[in-house]
mmCIF file of C-alpha atoms and ligand atoms in Angstrom:
data_model
loop_
_atom_site.group_PDB
_atom_site.id
_atom_site.type_symbol
_atom_site.label_atom_id
_atom_site.label_comp_id
_atom_site.label_asym_id
_atom_site.label_seq_id
_atom_site.Cartn_x
_atom_site.Cartn_y
_atom_site.Cartn_z
ATOM 1 C CA MET A 290 1.227 -17.465 12.331
ATOM 2 C CA PRO A 291 -1.398 -19.820 10.898
ATOM 3 C CA ASP A 292 -1.867 -19.390 7.152
ATOM 4 C CA ASN A 293 -4.495 -20.231 4.538
ATOM 5 C CA ILE A 294 -3.128 -23.769 4.233
ATOM 6 C CA THR A 295 -3.835 -24.327 7.911
ATOM 7 C CA TYR A 296 -7.242 -22.652 7.602
ATOM 8 C CA THR A 297 -8.038 -24.860 4.593
ATOM 9 C CA ARG A 298 -7.069 -28.001 6.507
ATOM 10 C CA VAL A 299 -9.199 -26.973 9.463
ATOM 11 C CA ASP A 300 -12.122 -26.213 7.125
ATOM 12 C CA ALA A 301 -11.722 -29.703 5.654
ATOM 13 C CA PHE A 302 -11.586 -31.278 9.124
ATOM 14 C CA TYR A 303 -14.839 -29.678 10.281
ATOM 15 C CA GLU A 304 -16.605 -29.885 6.919
ATOM 16 C CA ASP A 305 -15.945 -33.604 7.051
ATOM 17 C CA LEU A 306 -17.562 -33.802 10.473
ATOM 18 C CA PHE A 307 -20.435 -31.353 10.251
ATOM 19 C CA ILE A 308 -21.367 -30.698 6.616
ATOM 20 C CA LYS A 309 -23.670 -33.333 5.197
ATOM 21 C CA GLU A 310 -23.455 -33.974 1.486
ATOM 22 C CA ASP A 311 -26.208 -31.936 -0.140
ATOM 23 C CA ALA A 312 -26.927 -32.313 -3.860
ATOM 24 C CA HIS A 313 -28.430 -28.815 -4.182
ATOM 25 C CA LEU A 314 -25.429 -27.116 -2.587
ATOM 26 C CA ILE A 315 -22.901 -29.197 -4.517
ATOM 27 C CA HIS A 316 -24.761 -28.362 -7.727
ATOM 28 C CA ALA A 317 -24.722 -24.654 -6.851
ATOM 29 C CA LEU A 318 -20.955 -24.666 -6.339
ATOM 30 C CA GLU A 319 -20.349 -26.702 -9.500
ATOM 31 C CA THR A 320 -22.451 -24.471 -11.743
ATOM 32 C CA SER A 321 -20.909 -21.347 -10.179
ATOM 33 C CA ALA A 322 -17.414 -22.649 -10.965
ATOM 34 C CA ALA A 323 -18.407 -23.807 -14.463
ATOM 35 C CA LYS A 324 -19.782 -20.329 -15.274
ATOM 36 C CA LYS A 325 -16.627 -18.734 -13.843
ATOM 37 C CA LEU A 326 -18.334 -16.793 -11.077
ATOM 38 C CA PRO A 327 -15.789 -15.371 -8.616
ATOM 39 C CA PRO A 328 -15.066 -18.063 -5.988
ATOM 40 C CA ILE A 329 -16.356 -15.925 -3.136
ATOM 41 C CA ALA A 330 -19.444 -17.785 -1.965
ATOM 42 C CA VAL A 331 -19.581 -18.223 1.804
ATOM 43 C CA PRO A 332 -17.512 -21.242 2.913
ATOM 44 C CA PRO A 333 -19.636 -24.346 3.657
ATOM 45 C CA LEU A 334 -19.183 -23.971 7.431
ATOM 46 C CA HIS A 335 -20.415 -20.374 7.197
ATOM 47 C CA GLY A 336 -23.315 -21.459 5.016
ATOM 48 C CA LYS A 337 -24.245 -23.899 7.773
ATOM 49 C CA PHE A 338 -23.873 -21.092 10.310
ATOM 50 C CA LEU A 339 -26.352 -18.967 8.329
ATOM 51 C CA ASN A 340 -28.668 -21.971 8.027
ATOM 52 C CA MET A 341 -28.600 -22.532 11.778
ATOM 53 C CA LEU A 342 -29.060 -18.842 12.582
ATOM 54 C CA VAL A 343 -32.182 -18.727 10.402
ATOM 55 C CA ALA A 344 -33.438 -21.821 12.227
ATOM 56 C CA MET A 345 -32.533 -20.465 15.684
ATOM 57 C CA CYS A 346 -34.311 -17.186 14.926
ATOM 58 C CA GLY A 347 -37.380 -19.062 13.726
ATOM 59 C CA ALA A 348 -37.230 -16.774 10.708
ATOM 60 C CA LYS A 349 -39.999 -16.951 8.122
ATOM 61 C CA ARG A 350 -39.061 -13.994 5.970
ATOM 62 C CA VAL A 351 -35.435 -13.598 4.920
ATOM 63 C CA LEU A 352 -33.839 -10.918 2.747
ATOM 64 C CA GLU A 353 -30.460 -11.388 1.092
ATOM 65 C CA ILE A 354 -28.647 -8.549 -0.656
ATOM 66 C CA GLY A 355 -26.186 -10.082 -3.154
ATOM 67 C CA THR A 356 -27.089 -13.514 -4.561
ATOM 68 C CA LEU A 357 -23.918 -14.496 -6.456
ATOM 69 C CA GLY A 358 -24.646 -18.100 -7.562
ATOM 70 C CA GLY A 359 -27.297 -18.683 -4.901
ATOM 71 C CA TYR A 360 -25.266 -20.845 -2.524
ATOM 72 C CA SER A 361 -25.953 -18.846 0.651
ATOM 73 C CA ALA A 362 -29.597 -18.346 -0.330
ATOM 74 C CA LEU A 363 -30.021 -22.111 -0.582
ATOM 75 C CA CYS A 364 -28.273 -22.606 2.772
ATOM 76 C CA MET A 365 -30.718 -20.200 4.424
ATOM 77 C CA ALA A 366 -33.826 -21.370 2.535
ATOM 78 C CA LYS A 367 -33.218 -24.908 3.812
ATOM 79 C CA ALA A 368 -33.898 -23.630 7.349
ATOM 80 C CA LEU A 369 -37.214 -21.983 6.448
ATOM 81 C CA PRO A 370 -40.608 -23.528 7.158
ATOM 82 C CA ASP A 371 -42.654 -24.576 4.103
ATOM 83 C CA ASP A 372 -44.479 -21.245 4.096
ATOM 84 C CA GLY A 373 -41.245 -19.297 4.585
ATOM 85 C CA LYS A 374 -39.843 -16.991 1.945
ATOM 86 C CA LEU A 375 -36.420 -15.679 1.017
ATOM 87 C CA ILE A 376 -36.037 -12.718 -1.317
ATOM 88 C CA THR A 377 -32.553 -12.322 -2.792
ATOM 89 C CA LEU A 378 -31.312 -9.381 -4.852
ATOM 90 C CA GLU A 379 -28.795 -9.532 -7.699
ATOM 91 C CA ASN A 380 -27.883 -7.339 -10.651
ATOM 92 C CA ASN A 381 -25.296 -9.354 -12.572
ATOM 93 C CA PRO A 382 -26.958 -11.167 -15.526
ATOM 94 C CA VAL A 383 -24.643 -14.205 -15.398
ATOM 95 C CA MET A 384 -25.125 -14.563 -11.649
ATOM 96 C CA LEU A 385 -28.899 -14.218 -12.093
ATOM 97 C CA GLU A 386 -28.947 -17.029 -14.633
ATOM 98 C CA VAL A 387 -26.711 -19.339 -12.589
ATOM 99 C CA ALA A 388 -28.611 -18.649 -9.365
ATOM 100 C CA GLN A 389 -32.064 -19.170 -10.921
ATOM 101 C CA GLY A 390 -30.859 -22.469 -12.389
ATOM 102 C CA ASN A 391 -29.614 -23.519 -8.959
ATOM 103 C CA PHE A 392 -32.927 -22.562 -7.337
ATOM 104 C CA ASP A 393 -34.870 -24.487 -10.004
ATOM 105 C CA PHE A 394 -32.631 -27.511 -9.398
ATOM 106 C CA ALA A 395 -33.440 -27.334 -5.675
ATOM 107 C CA GLY A 396 -37.145 -28.078 -6.179
ATOM 108 C CA GLU A 397 -39.308 -27.207 -3.166
ATOM 109 C CA ILE A 398 -36.408 -25.480 -1.412
ATOM 110 C CA GLY A 399 -35.895 -23.319 -4.483
ATOM 111 C CA ASP A 400 -39.623 -22.513 -4.536
ATOM 112 C CA ARG A 401 -39.131 -20.651 -1.241
ATOM 113 C CA ILE A 402 -36.663 -18.308 -2.961
ATOM 114 C CA GLU A 403 -37.591 -15.288 -5.041
ATOM 115 C CA LEU A 404 -34.712 -13.882 -7.068
ATOM 116 C CA ARG A 405 -35.145 -10.209 -7.915
ATOM 117 C CA ALA A 406 -33.105 -8.779 -10.755
ATOM 118 C CA GLY A 407 -31.797 -5.224 -10.719
ATOM 119 C CA GLU A 408 -29.650 -2.710 -8.926
ATOM 120 C CA ALA A 409 -30.209 -3.550 -5.252
ATOM 121 C CA LEU A 410 -30.719 0.054 -4.153
ATOM 122 C CA GLU A 411 -33.524 0.424 -6.701
ATOM 123 C CA THR A 412 -35.114 -2.885 -5.712
ATOM 124 C CA LEU A 413 -34.867 -1.929 -2.037
ATOM 125 C CA ALA A 414 -36.551 1.431 -2.754
ATOM 126 C CA GLN A 415 -39.382 -0.397 -4.552
ATOM 127 C CA MET A 416 -39.689 -2.839 -1.672
ATOM 128 C CA GLU A 417 -39.996 0.054 0.755
ATOM 129 C CA GLU A 418 -42.669 1.646 -1.407
ATOM 130 C CA MET A 419 -44.586 -1.643 -1.623
ATOM 131 C CA GLY A 420 -44.393 -2.134 2.161
ATOM 132 C CA GLU A 421 -42.712 -5.558 1.965
ATOM 133 C CA ALA A 422 -41.094 -5.309 5.389
ATOM 134 C CA PRO A 423 -40.596 -6.564 8.007
ATOM 135 C CA PHE A 424 -38.029 -9.294 7.556
ATOM 136 C CA ASP A 425 -36.896 -11.582 10.362
ATOM 137 C CA PHE A 426 -33.381 -12.127 9.051
ATOM 138 C CA ILE A 427 -31.285 -10.072 6.613
ATOM 139 C CA PHE A 428 -27.951 -11.057 5.061
ATOM 140 C CA ILE A 429 -25.866 -8.291 3.478
ATOM 141 C CA ASP A 430 -23.256 -9.724 1.108
ATOM 142 C CA ALA A 431 -23.106 -7.531 -1.977
ATOM 143 C CA ASN A 432 -21.171 -4.537 -3.253
ATOM 144 C CA LYS A 433 -19.241 -3.480 -0.109
ATOM 145 C CA PRO A 434 -18.967 0.269 -0.938
ATOM 146 C CA ARG A 435 -22.796 0.382 -0.773
ATOM 147 C CA ASN A 436 -22.990 -1.240 2.670
ATOM 148 C CA PRO A 437 -23.888 2.079 4.362
ATOM 149 C CA GLN A 438 -27.034 2.293 2.207
ATOM 150 C CA TYR A 439 -27.765 -1.425 2.564
ATOM 151 C CA ILE A 440 -27.619 -1.308 6.355
ATOM 152 C CA ASP A 441 -29.943 1.699 6.309
ATOM 153 C CA TYR A 442 -32.541 -0.282 4.352
ATOM 154 C CA ALA A 443 -31.948 -3.358 6.511
ATOM 155 C CA VAL A 444 -32.776 -1.328 9.618
ATOM 156 C CA LYS A 445 -35.870 0.134 7.939
ATOM 157 C CA PHE A 446 -36.962 -3.394 7.034
ATOM 158 C CA ALA A 447 -36.357 -4.773 10.544
ATOM 159 C CA ARG A 448 -38.684 -5.305 13.483
ATOM 160 C CA PRO A 449 -37.489 -5.640 17.086
ATOM 161 C CA GLY A 450 -35.540 -8.898 17.212
ATOM 162 C CA THR A 451 -34.567 -8.983 13.529
ATOM 163 C CA VAL A 452 -31.055 -10.301 12.987
ATOM 164 C CA ILE A 453 -28.872 -8.657 10.342
ATOM 165 C CA ILE A 454 -25.603 -10.252 9.244
ATOM 166 C CA ALA A 455 -22.986 -8.419 7.179
ATOM 167 C CA ASP A 456 -20.309 -10.531 5.495
ATOM 168 C CA ASN A 457 -16.657 -9.699 4.810
ATOM 169 C CA VAL A 458 -16.184 -7.047 7.473
ATOM 170 C CA VAL A 459 -12.517 -7.806 8.250
ATOM 171 C CA ARG A 460 -10.954 -8.079 4.784
ATOM 172 C CA GLY A 461 -7.648 -9.589 5.860
ATOM 173 C CA GLY A 462 -7.429 -6.954 8.604
ATOM 174 C CA ASP A 463 -7.603 -3.985 6.223
ATOM 175 C CA VAL A 464 -10.721 -2.752 8.017
ATOM 176 C CA VAL A 465 -8.644 -1.178 10.807
ATOM 177 C CA ASP A 466 -6.985 1.342 8.464
ATOM 178 C CA ARG A 467 -8.973 4.548 8.897
ATOM 179 C CA GLU A 468 -6.798 6.161 6.198
ATOM 180 C CA SER A 469 -7.680 3.473 3.640
ATOM 181 C CA SER A 470 -8.601 4.555 0.116
ATOM 182 C CA ASP A 471 -10.174 1.133 -0.615
ATOM 183 C CA PHE A 472 -13.862 1.811 -1.231
ATOM 184 C CA SER A 473 -14.844 -1.595 0.130
ATOM 185 C CA VAL A 474 -12.965 -0.927 3.378
ATOM 186 C CA ILE A 475 -14.508 2.539 3.602
ATOM 187 C CA GLY A 476 -17.971 1.052 3.012
ATOM 188 C CA ILE A 477 -17.473 -1.465 5.819
ATOM 189 C CA GLN A 478 -16.164 1.236 8.166
ATOM 190 C CA LYS A 479 -19.105 3.559 7.456
ATOM 191 C CA MET A 480 -21.578 0.719 7.958
ATOM 192 C CA SER A 481 -19.874 -0.209 11.228
ATOM 193 C CA ASP A 482 -19.931 3.394 12.476
ATOM 194 C CA TYR A 483 -23.610 3.591 11.573
ATOM 195 C CA ILE A 484 -24.355 0.412 13.535
ATOM 196 C CA ALA A 485 -22.264 1.555 16.513
ATOM 197 C CA ASN A 486 -24.068 4.899 16.702
ATOM 198 C CA HIS A 487 -27.591 3.576 16.175
ATOM 199 C CA PRO A 488 -29.574 3.559 19.430
ATOM 200 C CA ASP A 489 -31.773 0.621 18.352
ATOM 201 C CA LEU A 490 -29.004 -1.778 17.292
ATOM 202 C CA GLU A 491 -26.626 -4.022 19.164
ATOM 203 C CA ALA A 492 -23.791 -5.773 17.390
ATOM 204 C CA THR A 493 -20.717 -7.884 17.581
ATOM 205 C CA THR A 494 -18.138 -9.048 15.052
ATOM 206 C CA LEU A 495 -16.748 -12.539 14.656
ATOM 207 C CA GLN A 496 -13.395 -12.745 12.928
ATOM 208 C CA THR A 497 -13.286 -15.830 10.740
ATOM 209 C CA ALA A 498 -10.405 -17.813 9.298
ATOM 210 C CA SER A 499 -11.245 -20.022 6.341
ATOM 211 C CA ALA A 500 -9.772 -21.278 3.102
ATOM 212 C CA LYS A 501 -10.614 -17.757 1.860
ATOM 213 C CA GLY A 502 -8.283 -16.240 4.491
ATOM 214 C CA LEU A 503 -9.006 -13.875 7.358
ATOM 215 C CA ASP A 504 -12.372 -12.188 7.282
ATOM 216 C CA GLY A 505 -15.396 -11.800 9.493
ATOM 217 C CA MET A 506 -19.092 -11.253 9.947
ATOM 218 C CA THR A 507 -20.878 -8.559 11.897
ATOM 219 C CA ILE A 508 -24.001 -9.761 13.650
ATOM 220 C CA VAL A 509 -26.596 -7.103 14.407
ATOM 221 C CA ARG A 510 -29.781 -7.371 16.429
ATOM 222 C CA ALA A 511 -32.514 -4.784 16.201
ATOM 223 C CA LYS A 512 -33.744 -3.858 19.690
HETATM 224 C C1 DHB B 1007 -15.446 -10.448 -1.722
HETATM 225 C C2 DHB B 1007 -16.800 -10.407 -1.559
HETATM 226 C C3 DHB B 1007 -17.428 -11.353 -0.795
HETATM 227 O O1 DHB B 1007 -18.763 -11.318 -0.570
HETATM 228 C C4 DHB B 1007 -16.699 -12.356 -0.181
HETATM 229 O O2 DHB B 1007 -17.360 -13.256 0.581
HETATM 230 C C5 DHB B 1007 -15.336 -12.413 -0.339
HETATM 231 C C6 DHB B 1007 -14.705 -11.453 -1.118
HETATM 232 C C7 DHB B 1007 -14.775 -9.438 -2.546
HETATM 233 O O3 DHB B 1007 -15.459 -8.592 -3.111
HETATM 234 O O4 DHB B 1007 -13.569 -9.465 -2.638
HETATM 235 MG MG1 MG B 1008 -19.302 -12.476 1.131
#
């Protein structure tokens, strides 16, 4: 069976071919490592995937739940038009500081990004109250046990055609254990059941192998 060493070598092979050197993204990874953020940013090939999806959707308004050090936000913001906007939600003070620094470093790209501090469920409730929807593209990559609530807001904030991506939906295969007591697994399962049973959503899941191991993304389209 292929292992993480193989996945890492394949990542390196395709990163070498398809990932152009980008000072903003390199800076984001370097500052994230220097500040000891968990090394769980999306892999570069997935960041490029998000970038291309935003471009292919022609998205102008993007919402990200879970900023970490801002790597994925920068990947997506690079695909926005000049008048596009990405709102990203984070609660961890160290992550907020690292991410804001990375957005500032990214100049005009960073100017497209608004980092909102606070517990995401509270920020999302405020956003609903303020009528900030709809968004064209929504990336859910935060506290996995809260994914059922996050997907509910994502659907409320969608319009027909909005694309919603949820990261880390495979978790090394643990997702298939319906008896699991892992709150992250349970959160992913509940979110997936919600999506499956929602009449206005269609979805598929891509399993992904990367240097981070086996995982996956669920891709949802609001009908
Ligand atoms: C975890 C979270 C992530 O968003 C990710 O991409 C990988 C791992 C985690 O919580 O373990
Ligand atoms: Mg993730």
